[in-house]
Amino acid sequence: MAAARKPVVEVRRSERRRRTVSAYREGERVVVLIPSQFSRAEESEWVGKMLARLAARDLRSQRSDADLETRARQLAQRYLTEFGAIAMPASVRWVTNQNGRWGSCTPADRTIRLSERVREMPGWVGDYVLLHELVHLIVPSHNARFWELVSRYPRTERARGYLEGIAAAGH
Ligand SMILES: [Zn+2]
């Protein structure tokens, strides 16, 4: 792997922030927002952490359709073992237009689509969205049986909370 160019970092201190740190790209620069009372040592520690997080997010966003299919098979084998081929989709793709949904499944042709927005999220959230759609291959509706199968994934509650938070922030 080629050595990554070190980005220009601009640190902004905020009186309003107490403990939260966030970072985003602004053109070629990375802006890191930190609480105003952070020491220099805390500042450099957090700048390092946030750069690593952004780099990890970039790597995740490069995941292809093939990676997604591989992941779907792994999740089906792990959490929906007894269903065998029933839990295996014919295709899994990233799509841009999901009308606000994170994922969708068409049981008739066994296809699953995930929103590009999920690509930017942590892997454990993406796994939840994927497993949710895989379970729809077995149970089309959101009934008790459906949620029983989905909750085999241990981070189901956390992932649902994460997605609700994002949906709430976006509206
Ligand atoms: Zn669903």
PDB file of C-alpha atoms and ligand atoms in Angstrom:
ATOM      1  CA  MET A   1       0.000   0.000   0.000  1.00  0.00           C
ATOM      2  CA  ALA A   2       1.318   3.441  -0.906  1.00  0.00           C
ATOM      3  CA  ALA A   3       1.961   5.784   1.984  1.00  0.00           C
ATOM      4  CA  ALA A   4      -1.069   8.009   2.395  1.00  0.00           C
ATOM      5  CA  ARG A   5      -0.484  11.723   2.048  1.00  0.00           C
ATOM      6  CA  LYS A   6      -0.807  13.395   5.401  1.00  0.00           C
ATOM      7  CA  PRO A   7      -3.902  15.607   5.273  1.00  0.00           C
ATOM      8  CA  VAL A   8      -3.898  19.222   6.410  1.00  0.00           C
ATOM      9  CA  VAL A   9      -5.679  19.291   9.745  1.00  0.00           C
ATOM     10  CA  GLU A  10      -7.495  22.281  11.133  1.00  0.00           C
ATOM     11  CA  VAL A  11      -8.435  22.023  14.793  1.00  0.00           C
ATOM     12  CA  ARG A  12     -11.382  24.110  15.944  1.00  0.00           C
ATOM     13  CA  ARG A  13     -12.010  24.536  19.640  1.00  0.00           C
ATOM     14  CA  SER A  14     -15.575  24.995  20.768  1.00  0.00           C
ATOM     15  CA  GLU A  15     -16.834  26.397  24.062  1.00  0.00           C
ATOM     16  CA  ARG A  16     -20.085  24.548  23.569  1.00  0.00           C
ATOM     17  CA  ARG A  17     -18.474  21.136  23.366  1.00  0.00           C
ATOM     18  CA  ARG A  18     -17.826  19.285  26.602  1.00  0.00           C
ATOM     19  CA  ARG A  19     -16.552  15.856  25.656  1.00  0.00           C
ATOM     20  CA  THR A  20     -17.549  15.187  22.086  1.00  0.00           C
ATOM     21  CA  VAL A  21     -15.046  15.245  19.255  1.00  0.00           C
ATOM     22  CA  SER A  22     -15.987  15.131  15.618  1.00  0.00           C
ATOM     23  CA  ALA A  23     -14.185  15.389  12.312  1.00  0.00           C
ATOM     24  CA  TYR A  24     -15.124  15.935   8.703  1.00  0.00           C
ATOM     25  CA  ARG A  25     -13.529  16.749   5.379  1.00  0.00           C
ATOM     26  CA  GLU A  26     -13.694  20.241   3.964  1.00  0.00           C
ATOM     27  CA  GLY A  27     -12.074  20.148   0.527  1.00  0.00           C
ATOM     28  CA  GLU A  28      -8.485  18.953   1.016  1.00  0.00           C
ATOM     29  CA  ARG A  29      -8.521  19.657   4.742  1.00  0.00           C
ATOM     30  CA  VAL A  30      -9.764  17.693   7.708  1.00  0.00           C
ATOM     31  CA  VAL A  31     -11.563  19.766  10.318  1.00  0.00           C
ATOM     32  CA  VAL A  32     -11.483  18.350  13.853  1.00  0.00           C
ATOM     33  CA  LEU A  33     -13.855  19.886  16.401  1.00  0.00           C
ATOM     34  CA  ILE A  34     -12.778  19.531  20.025  1.00  0.00           C
ATOM     35  CA  PRO A  35     -13.927  20.961  23.357  1.00  0.00           C
ATOM     36  CA  SER A  36     -12.140  24.211  24.210  1.00  0.00           C
ATOM     37  CA  GLN A  37     -10.777  22.879  27.514  1.00  0.00           C
ATOM     38  CA  PHE A  38      -8.771  20.044  25.899  1.00  0.00           C
ATOM     39  CA  SER A  39      -5.024  20.136  26.622  1.00  0.00           C
ATOM     40  CA  ARG A  40      -2.451  20.023  23.790  1.00  0.00           C
ATOM     41  CA  ALA A  41      -1.841  16.345  24.591  1.00  0.00           C
ATOM     42  CA  GLU A  42      -5.563  15.565  24.363  1.00  0.00           C
ATOM     43  CA  GLU A  43      -5.762  17.523  21.146  1.00  0.00           C
ATOM     44  CA  SER A  44      -2.991  15.546  19.462  1.00  0.00           C
ATOM     45  CA  GLU A  45      -4.359  12.255  20.788  1.00  0.00           C
ATOM     46  CA  TRP A  46      -7.812  13.012  19.390  1.00  0.00           C
ATOM     47  CA  VAL A  47      -6.553  14.322  16.059  1.00  0.00           C
ATOM     48  CA  GLY A  48      -4.741  10.984  15.597  1.00  0.00           C
ATOM     49  CA  LYS A  49      -7.853   9.010  16.551  1.00  0.00           C
ATOM     50  CA  MET A  50     -10.140  10.981  14.255  1.00  0.00           C
ATOM     51  CA  LEU A  51      -7.762  10.677  11.276  1.00  0.00           C
ATOM     52  CA  ALA A  52      -7.689   6.909  11.813  1.00  0.00           C
ATOM     53  CA  ARG A  53     -11.493   6.845  11.929  1.00  0.00           C
ATOM     54  CA  LEU A  54     -11.821   8.812   8.703  1.00  0.00           C
ATOM     55  CA  ALA A  55      -9.322   6.490   7.005  1.00  0.00           C
ATOM     56  CA  ALA A  56     -11.321   3.455   8.160  1.00  0.00           C
ATOM     57  CA  ARG A  57     -14.491   5.039   6.817  1.00  0.00           C
ATOM     58  CA  ASP A  58     -12.803   5.561   3.445  1.00  0.00           C
ATOM     59  CA  LEU A  59     -11.805   1.904   3.344  1.00  0.00           C
ATOM     60  CA  ARG A  60     -15.358   0.835   4.139  1.00  0.00           C
ATOM     61  CA  SER A  61     -16.803   3.014   1.401  1.00  0.00           C
ATOM     62  CA  GLN A  62     -14.670   1.133  -1.141  1.00  0.00           C
ATOM     63  CA  ARG A  63     -16.447  -2.139  -0.417  1.00  0.00           C
ATOM     64  CA  SER A  64     -17.790  -3.574  -3.656  1.00  0.00           C
ATOM     65  CA  ASP A  65     -20.890  -5.590  -4.549  1.00  0.00           C
ATOM     66  CA  ALA A  66     -18.694  -8.716  -4.474  1.00  0.00           C
ATOM     67  CA  ASP A  67     -17.605  -7.915  -0.908  1.00  0.00           C
ATOM     68  CA  LEU A  68     -21.244  -7.435   0.003  1.00  0.00           C
ATOM     69  CA  GLU A  69     -22.207 -10.848  -1.418  1.00  0.00           C
ATOM     70  CA  THR A  70     -19.383 -12.517   0.463  1.00  0.00           C
ATOM     71  CA  ARG A  71     -20.493 -10.836   3.678  1.00  0.00           C
ATOM     72  CA  ALA A  72     -24.117 -11.866   3.090  1.00  0.00           C
ATOM     73  CA  ARG A  73     -23.067 -15.509   2.726  1.00  0.00           C
ATOM     74  CA  GLN A  74     -20.966 -15.342   5.890  1.00  0.00           C
ATOM     75  CA  LEU A  75     -23.853 -13.853   7.876  1.00  0.00           C
ATOM     76  CA  ALA A  76     -26.360 -16.378   6.504  1.00  0.00           C
ATOM     77  CA  GLN A  77     -24.045 -19.266   7.363  1.00  0.00           C
ATOM     78  CA  ARG A  78     -23.426 -17.936  10.833  1.00  0.00           C
ATOM     79  CA  TYR A  79     -26.876 -16.805  11.964  1.00  0.00           C
ATOM     80  CA  LEU A  80     -29.299 -18.636   9.668  1.00  0.00           C
ATOM     81  CA  THR A  81     -27.407 -21.912   9.425  1.00  0.00           C
ATOM     82  CA  GLU A  82     -30.369 -24.301   9.420  1.00  0.00           C
ATOM     83  CA  PHE A  83     -32.025 -22.549   6.463  1.00  0.00           C
ATOM     84  CA  GLY A  84     -29.174 -23.363   4.085  1.00  0.00           C
ATOM     85  CA  ALA A  85     -29.857 -22.157   0.550  1.00  0.00           C
ATOM     86  CA  ILE A  86     -33.159 -20.516   1.577  1.00  0.00           C
ATOM     87  CA  ALA A  87     -31.179 -17.772   3.331  1.00  0.00           C
ATOM     88  CA  MET A  88     -28.780 -17.315   0.396  1.00  0.00           C
ATOM     89  CA  PRO A  89     -29.659 -14.388  -1.874  1.00  0.00           C
ATOM     90  CA  ALA A  90     -29.361 -14.583  -5.663  1.00  0.00           C
ATOM     91  CA  SER A  91     -27.738 -11.163  -5.663  1.00  0.00           C
ATOM     92  CA  VAL A  92     -26.798  -8.367  -3.275  1.00  0.00           C
ATOM     93  CA  ARG A  93     -26.043  -4.884  -4.570  1.00  0.00           C
ATOM     94  CA  TRP A  94     -25.337  -1.373  -3.382  1.00  0.00           C
ATOM     95  CA  VAL A  95     -27.861   1.105  -4.757  1.00  0.00           C
ATOM     96  CA  THR A  96     -28.211   4.872  -4.546  1.00  0.00           C
ATOM     97  CA  ASN A  97     -31.977   5.245  -4.576  1.00  0.00           C
ATOM     98  CA  GLN A  98     -33.686   3.529  -1.672  1.00  0.00           C
ATOM     99  CA  ASN A  99     -36.354   6.147  -0.919  1.00  0.00           C
ATOM    100  CA  GLY A 100     -35.007   6.639   2.559  1.00  0.00           C
ATOM    101  CA  ARG A 101     -34.744   2.957   3.350  1.00  0.00           C
ATOM    102  CA  TRP A 102     -31.486   1.303   4.415  1.00  0.00           C
ATOM    103  CA  GLY A 103     -32.116  -1.889   2.529  1.00  0.00           C
ATOM    104  CA  SER A 104     -34.724  -3.856   0.651  1.00  0.00           C
ATOM    105  CA  CYS A 105     -35.387  -7.420  -0.298  1.00  0.00           C
ATOM    106  CA  THR A 106     -37.473  -8.946  -3.088  1.00  0.00           C
ATOM    107  CA  PRO A 107     -38.161 -12.519  -1.965  1.00  0.00           C
ATOM    108  CA  ALA A 108     -39.651 -13.443  -5.399  1.00  0.00           C
ATOM    109  CA  ASP A 109     -36.291 -13.143  -7.165  1.00  0.00           C
ATOM    110  CA  ARG A 110     -34.185 -13.359  -3.991  1.00  0.00           C
ATOM    111  CA  THR A 111     -32.437 -10.038  -4.566  1.00  0.00           C
ATOM    112  CA  ILE A 112     -31.224  -7.704  -1.834  1.00  0.00           C
ATOM    113  CA  ARG A 113     -30.264  -4.054  -2.206  1.00  0.00           C
ATOM    114  CA  LEU A 114     -28.470  -1.919   0.354  1.00  0.00           C
ATOM    115  CA  SER A 115     -28.380   1.865   0.364  1.00  0.00           C
ATOM    116  CA  GLU A 116     -25.025   3.461  -0.422  1.00  0.00           C
ATOM    117  CA  ARG A 117     -25.518   5.386   2.819  1.00  0.00           C
ATOM    118  CA  VAL A 118     -24.978   2.157   4.777  1.00  0.00           C
ATOM    119  CA  ARG A 119     -21.545   1.851   3.159  1.00  0.00           C
ATOM    120  CA  GLU A 120     -20.298   4.774   5.244  1.00  0.00           C
ATOM    121  CA  MET A 121     -21.534   3.297   8.503  1.00  0.00           C
ATOM    122  CA  PRO A 122     -19.609   1.045  10.881  1.00  0.00           C
ATOM    123  CA  GLY A 123     -19.405  -2.584   9.763  1.00  0.00           C
ATOM    124  CA  TRP A 124     -21.570  -3.859  12.618  1.00  0.00           C
ATOM    125  CA  VAL A 125     -24.434  -1.604  11.492  1.00  0.00           C
ATOM    126  CA  GLY A 126     -24.059  -2.758   7.882  1.00  0.00           C
ATOM    127  CA  ASP A 127     -24.116  -6.365   9.090  1.00  0.00           C
ATOM    128  CA  TYR A 128     -27.410  -5.730  10.867  1.00  0.00           C
ATOM    129  CA  VAL A 129     -29.011  -4.199   7.743  1.00  0.00           C
ATOM    130  CA  LEU A 130     -27.768  -7.117   5.668  1.00  0.00           C
ATOM    131  CA  LEU A 131     -28.978  -9.751   8.118  1.00  0.00           C
ATOM    132  CA  HIS A 132     -32.353  -7.989   8.366  1.00  0.00           C
ATOM    133  CA  GLU A 133     -32.773  -8.333   4.588  1.00  0.00           C
ATOM    134  CA  LEU A 134     -31.516 -11.942   4.608  1.00  0.00           C
ATOM    135  CA  VAL A 135     -34.179 -12.836   7.165  1.00  0.00           C
ATOM    136  CA  HIS A 136     -36.782 -11.403   4.770  1.00  0.00           C
ATOM    137  CA  LEU A 137     -35.850 -14.244   2.383  1.00  0.00           C
ATOM    138  CA  ILE A 138     -37.277 -16.542   5.071  1.00  0.00           C
ATOM    139  CA  VAL A 139     -39.997 -14.351   6.647  1.00  0.00           C
ATOM    140  CA  PRO A 140     -41.317 -11.544   4.402  1.00  0.00           C
ATOM    141  CA  SER A 141     -43.138  -9.544   7.090  1.00  0.00           C
ATOM    142  CA  HIS A 142     -41.962  -7.946  10.339  1.00  0.00           C
ATOM    143  CA  ASN A 143     -43.703 -10.437  12.616  1.00  0.00           C
ATOM    144  CA  ALA A 144     -42.505 -12.034  15.877  1.00  0.00           C
ATOM    145  CA  ARG A 145     -40.782 -14.859  14.013  1.00  0.00           C
ATOM    146  CA  PHE A 146     -38.926 -12.304  11.897  1.00  0.00           C
ATOM    147  CA  TRP A 147     -37.557 -10.385  14.901  1.00  0.00           C
ATOM    148  CA  GLU A 148     -36.693 -13.611  16.681  1.00  0.00           C
ATOM    149  CA  LEU A 149     -34.413 -14.556  13.781  1.00  0.00           C
ATOM    150  CA  VAL A 150     -32.962 -11.047  13.379  1.00  0.00           C
ATOM    151  CA  SER A 151     -32.116 -10.857  17.078  1.00  0.00           C
ATOM    152  CA  ARG A 152     -29.735 -13.781  16.704  1.00  0.00           C
ATOM    153  CA  TYR A 153     -27.387 -11.014  15.632  1.00  0.00           C
ATOM    154  CA  PRO A 154     -26.126  -9.757  19.012  1.00  0.00           C
ATOM    155  CA  ARG A 155     -25.875  -6.087  18.050  1.00  0.00           C
ATOM    156  CA  THR A 156     -29.416  -5.820  16.666  1.00  0.00           C
ATOM    157  CA  GLU A 157     -30.684  -3.398  19.344  1.00  0.00           C
ATOM    158  CA  ARG A 158     -27.606  -1.186  19.132  1.00  0.00           C
ATOM    159  CA  ALA A 159     -27.732  -1.085  15.348  1.00  0.00           C
ATOM    160  CA  ARG A 160     -31.440  -0.197  15.331  1.00  0.00           C
ATOM    161  CA  GLY A 161     -30.702   2.628  17.767  1.00  0.00           C
ATOM    162  CA  TYR A 162     -27.862   3.858  15.587  1.00  0.00           C
ATOM    163  CA  LEU A 163     -30.071   3.905  12.474  1.00  0.00           C
ATOM    164  CA  GLU A 164     -32.939   5.607  14.315  1.00  0.00           C
ATOM    165  CA  GLY A 165     -30.496   8.282  15.471  1.00  0.00           C
ATOM    166  CA  ILE A 166     -29.355   8.929  11.925  1.00  0.00           C
ATOM    167  CA  ALA A 167     -32.918   9.001  10.601  1.00  0.00           C
ATOM    168  CA  ALA A 168     -33.922  11.450  13.337  1.00  0.00           C
ATOM    169  CA  ALA A 169     -30.928  13.702  12.623  1.00  0.00           C
ATOM    170  CA  GLY A 170     -31.742  13.740   8.914  1.00  0.00           C
ATOM    171  CA  HIS A 171     -35.302  14.992   9.292  1.00  0.00           C
TER     172      HIS A 171
HETATM  173 ZN    ZN B   1     -37.634  -5.249   6.972  1.00  0.00          ZN
END
